[in-house]
CSV table of C-alpha atoms in Angstrom, one decimal:
chain,number,residue,atom,x,y,z
A,9,MET,CA,28.4,-33.7,-65.1
A,10,LYS,CA,28.4,-33.5,-61.0
A,11,LYS,CA,29.7,-30.5,-58.8
A,12,ILE,CA,31.0,-31.5,-55.0
A,13,TYR,CA,31.5,-29.3,-52.5
A,14,ASN,CA,35.3,-29.6,-51.3
A,15,ASP,CA,34.6,-28.5,-47.7
A,16,LEU,CA,31.7,-31.4,-47.5
A,17,LEU,CA,33.6,-34.1,-47.5
A,18,THR,CA,35.4,-35.7,-44.4
A,19,VAL,CA,38.1,-38.0,-43.7
A,20,VAL,CA,37.8,-40.7,-41.3
A,21,SER,CA,41.1,-41.7,-39.5
A,22,ASN,CA,40.0,-45.9,-40.3
A,23,LYS,CA,43.2,-47.7,-40.9
A,24,ASN,CA,40.8,-50.2,-43.1
A,25,ASP,CA,39.3,-47.3,-45.5
A,26,LYS,CA,42.8,-45.1,-45.3
A,27,ASP,CA,43.9,-45.8,-48.6
A,28,SER,CA,40.9,-45.7,-50.6
A,29,ILE,CA,39.8,-42.1,-49.0
A,30,LYS,CA,43.3,-41.4,-50.2
A,31,GLU,CA,42.6,-42.6,-53.6
A,32,LEU,CA,39.6,-40.8,-54.1
A,33,PHE,CA,40.8,-37.3,-52.8
A,34,SER,CA,43.2,-37.6,-54.9
A,35,ASN,CA,41.1,-38.6,-58.3
A,36,ILE,CA,38.8,-36.2,-57.0
A,37,ARG,CA,41.7,-33.0,-57.5
A,38,LYS,CA,42.6,-34.0,-60.4
A,39,ASN,CA,39.9,-32.5,-62.1
A,40,ASN,CA,38.8,-29.4,-63.3
A,41,SER,CA,37.4,-26.6,-60.0
A,42,LYS,CA,36.5,-23.3,-59.6
A,43,ILE,CA,36.1,-20.5,-56.3
A,44,ILE,CA,32.4,-20.1,-55.6
A,45,ASP,CA,31.3,-18.1,-52.7
A,46,GLY,CA,34.6,-18.7,-51.2
A,47,GLN,CA,33.9,-22.7,-51.8
A,48,ARG,CA,36.1,-24.8,-54.2
A,49,VAL,CA,34.3,-26.8,-56.0
A,50,TYR,CA,35.4,-29.5,-58.3
A,51,GLU,CA,33.8,-30.8,-61.3
A,52,LEU,CA,33.4,-34.2,-61.8
A,53,GLU,CA,32.0,-36.7,-64.3
A,54,GLU,CA,29.5,-38.9,-63.4
A,55,SER,CA,30.3,-41.9,-61.1
A,56,ASP,CA,28.6,-44.2,-58.7
A,57,CYS,CA,30.3,-42.9,-56.2
A,58,LYS,CA,28.1,-41.1,-53.0
A,59,ILE,CA,29.9,-38.1,-51.9
A,60,PRO,CA,27.5,-35.1,-50.9
A,61,MET,CA,26.8,-32.9,-54.5
A,62,LEU,CA,26.0,-29.2,-55.1
A,63,THR,CA,22.5,-29.4,-55.6
A,64,THR,CA,21.4,-27.1,-58.7
A,65,GLN,CA,17.5,-27.3,-57.9
A,66,GLU,CA,16.4,-24.4,-57.5
A,67,PHE,CA,13.8,-24.3,-54.0
A,68,LYS,CA,9.8,-23.7,-55.4
A,69,GLU,CA,7.4,-22.4,-52.8
A,70,THR,CA,4.6,-24.2,-51.9
A,71,LYS,CA,0.9,-23.0,-52.2
A,72,TRP,CA,0.5,-22.9,-48.1
A,73,GLN,CA,4.2,-21.0,-48.2
A,74,LYS,CA,3.3,-18.4,-51.0
A,75,PHE,CA,-0.6,-17.8,-49.2
A,76,ALA,CA,1.5,-17.1,-46.4
A,77,LYS,CA,4.0,-14.5,-47.3
A,78,GLU,CA,1.0,-12.3,-49.0
A,79,LYS,CA,-1.2,-13.0,-45.8
A,80,GLY,CA,2.3,-11.8,-43.8
A,81,ILE,CA,1.7,-14.7,-41.9
A,82,LYS,CA,4.7,-16.5,-40.4
A,83,LYS,CA,5.7,-20.1,-38.7
A,84,ARG,CA,4.8,-20.1,-34.9
A,85,VAL,CA,8.0,-20.9,-33.1
A,86,LYS,CA,6.6,-23.2,-30.3
A,87,GLY,CA,8.2,-22.3,-26.8
A,88,GLN,CA,10.5,-24.5,-24.4
A,89,LYS,CA,8.1,-25.0,-21.7
A,90,ILE,CA,4.1,-25.8,-21.8
A,91,TYR,CA,1.4,-26.2,-19.4
A,92,CYS,CA,1.0,-28.9,-18.1
A,93,GLU,CA,-2.9,-29.0,-16.5
A,94,GLU,CA,-2.0,-32.5,-14.6
A,95,THR,CA,1.2,-31.2,-12.6
A,96,LYS,CA,0.1,-27.2,-11.9
A,97,LYS,CA,3.0,-26.4,-13.4
A,98,TRP,CA,5.3,-25.1,-16.3
A,99,GLU,CA,7.4,-28.3,-18.0
A,100,MET,CA,9.7,-28.6,-20.4
A,101,ARG,CA,8.1,-30.0,-24.3
A,102,TYR,CA,11.5,-31.4,-25.5
A,103,GLY,CA,13.7,-33.1,-24.1
A,104,GLY,CA,15.2,-35.6,-21.2
A,105,ALA,CA,13.1,-33.0,-18.5
A,106,SER,CA,10.5,-32.8,-20.4
A,107,ILE,CA,6.9,-34.6,-17.8
A,108,LYS,CA,6.9,-37.7,-21.3
A,109,ASN,CA,10.2,-38.8,-20.4
A,110,ASN,CA,10.0,-38.8,-16.9
A,111,ASP,CA,10.9,-42.2,-16.2
A,112,SER,CA,12.3,-41.7,-12.8
A,113,MET,CA,12.9,-44.8,-10.3
A,114,LEU,CA,9.6,-43.5,-8.2
A,115,VAL,CA,7.6,-44.0,-11.5
A,116,LYS,CA,8.5,-47.4,-12.2
A,117,ALA,CA,8.2,-48.1,-8.4
A,118,ILE,CA,4.7,-46.4,-8.3
A,119,THR,CA,3.7,-48.6,-11.8
A,120,ASN,CA,5.3,-51.8,-10.2
A,121,LYS,CA,3.3,-51.3,-7.0
A,122,ASP,CA,7.0,-51.4,-5.2
A,123,GLU,CA,6.2,-51.2,-1.6
A,124,SER,CA,10.0,-51.6,-0.2
A,125,TYR,CA,11.4,-48.4,-3.3
A,126,ILE,CA,8.5,-46.8,-1.7
A,127,SER,CA,9.1,-46.7,1.8
A,128,SER,CA,12.8,-46.2,1.2
A,129,PHE,CA,11.6,-42.9,-0.9
A,130,ILE,CA,9.6,-41.3,1.9
A,131,ARG,CA,12.5,-41.6,4.6
A,132,ASN,CA,14.5,-39.0,2.4
A,133,ARG,CA,11.5,-37.6,0.4
A,134,ASP,CA,12.6,-35.3,-2.4
A,135,ASP,CA,9.7,-32.9,-3.0
A,136,GLU,CA,11.2,-31.8,-6.8
A,137,GLU,CA,10.6,-35.5,-7.6
A,138,LEU,CA,7.7,-35.7,-6.3
A,139,SER,CA,6.5,-32.6,-8.1
A,140,LEU,CA,7.0,-34.2,-11.5
A,141,LEU,CA,3.6,-36.7,-10.7
A,142,THR,CA,0.7,-36.8,-12.5
A,143,ASN,CA,-3.2,-36.9,-11.0
A,144,LYS,CA,-2.9,-40.7,-11.9
A,145,GLN,CA,1.0,-41.5,-9.9
A,146,ILE,CA,0.0,-39.2,-7.0
A,147,ASN,CA,-3.3,-41.5,-6.6
A,148,ASP,CA,-1.3,-44.4,-7.1
A,149,MET,CA,0.8,-43.3,-4.7
A,150,ILE,CA,-1.7,-43.0,-2.2
A,151,GLU,CA,-2.6,-46.1,-2.6
A,152,ILE,CA,0.8,-47.6,-1.6
A,153,LEU,CA,1.1,-45.0,1.2
A,154,MET,CA,-2.3,-45.6,2.4
A,155,GLU,CA,-1.1,-49.5,3.0
A,156,LEU,CA,1.9,-48.5,4.7
A,157,LEU,CA,0.2,-46.5,7.4
A,158,ASP,CA,0.0,-50.0,9.2
A,159,THR,CA,4.0,-50.2,9.0
A,160,SER,CA,6.8,-48.0,11.2
A,161,ASP,CA,7.4,-45.9,7.8
A,162,ARG,CA,3.4,-44.5,9.3
A,163,LEU,CA,5.2,-40.9,9.4
A,164,ASP,CA,7.0,-40.6,6.9
A,165,ALA,CA,3.9,-42.2,4.9
A,166,ILE,CA,1.4,-39.3,6.2
A,167,LYS,CA,4.1,-36.4,5.2
A,168,THR,CA,4.2,-37.9,2.2
A,169,ILE,CA,0.7,-37.7,1.4
A,170,TYR,CA,0.5,-33.8,3.0
A,171,SER,CA,3.2,-32.6,0.8
A,172,LEU,CA,1.0,-34.7,-2.0
A,173,LEU,CA,-1.8,-32.8,-0.4
A,174,GLY,CA,-0.6,-29.3,-0.2
A,175,ARG,CA,-0.3,-29.7,-4.3
A,176,ASP,CA,-3.7,-30.5,-5.0
A,177,VAL,CA,-6.3,-30.9,-2.5
A,178,THR,CA,-9.1,-32.3,-5.1
A,179,VAL,CA,-7.5,-35.6,-6.7
A,180,VAL,CA,-5.7,-36.3,-2.6
A,181,SER,CA,-9.3,-35.8,-0.9
A,182,LYS,CA,-10.8,-37.6,-3.5
A,183,LYS,CA,-8.6,-41.1,-3.0
A,184,LEU,CA,-8.5,-40.8,0.4
A,185,VAL,CA,-12.6,-41.1,0.2
A,186,GLU,CA,-12.3,-43.8,-2.2
A,187,CYS,CA,-10.1,-45.7,-0.2
A,188,THR,CA,-11.8,-48.3,1.7
A,189,GLU,CA,-9.7,-48.3,4.6
A,190,ASP,CA,-10.6,-49.2,8.4
A,191,PHE,CA,-12.0,-46.1,10.2
A,192,ASP,CA,-9.1,-46.3,13.0
A,193,LYS,CA,-6.4,-45.8,10.1
A,194,LEU,CA,-8.6,-42.9,8.5
A,195,VAL,CA,-9.1,-41.3,12.1
A,196,PHE,CA,-5.8,-41.7,12.8
A,197,LEU,CA,-4.2,-40.0,8.9
A,198,LYS,CA,-6.8,-37.1,9.7
A,199,SER,CA,-5.4,-36.5,13.4
A,200,LYS,CA,-1.8,-36.5,12.0
A,201,ILE,CA,-2.5,-34.3,8.1
A,202,ASP,CA,-4.2,-31.5,11.2
A,203,TYR,CA,-0.9,-31.5,13.7
A,204,LEU,CA,0.9,-31.2,10.4
A,205,LYS,CA,-1.0,-28.0,9.5
A,206,TYR,CA,-1.0,-26.8,12.7
A,207,LYS,CA,3.0,-26.9,12.8
A,208,LYS,CA,3.0,-25.3,9.2
A,209,ASN,CA,0.3,-22.6,10.2
A,210,LYS,CA,3.1,-22.0,13.7
A,211,VAL,CA,6.1,-21.7,11.6
A,212,LEU,CA,4.6,-18.7,9.2
């Protein structure tokens, strides 16, 4: 004998299955029923029909659950945010906004070394999107930005580097040293960064 809860049955409005579902419900309601905990329960004979069944199996605690209960150990609930060492910020642990799922167009462009997209991005820079980049992504982006110093987008490239510099001096400084660029380009870059720092301090 199998038992099922009436409210666990779900009717799907489907033209092809409508008659068979009605027939199924009609047959179920022909069986004996009783009210258990405010729910109507029908007693069914054994059948091959796949319906959510009322489980009669008793829950048995595992050895660990018994030990935890005796010692008063409670399961630790993880918070929604986790501190990320790469971004130096509290990031979402799960979901689309998590750092693991940061597959934005910018990240894809950095991965593919798409200079045209990077050029377009830095003209209308989104600092919030930049803040989600990992240290490796920052490294790769700086390499691309260094290449843009020879183009008409050099000023936007410098401002973007400065924005990244403000977040993690170590990463950017190391990258600048590693880059085998000509001396004139580095001097030009340093002068622009110094100028931007001067403007920032003047405003403050």
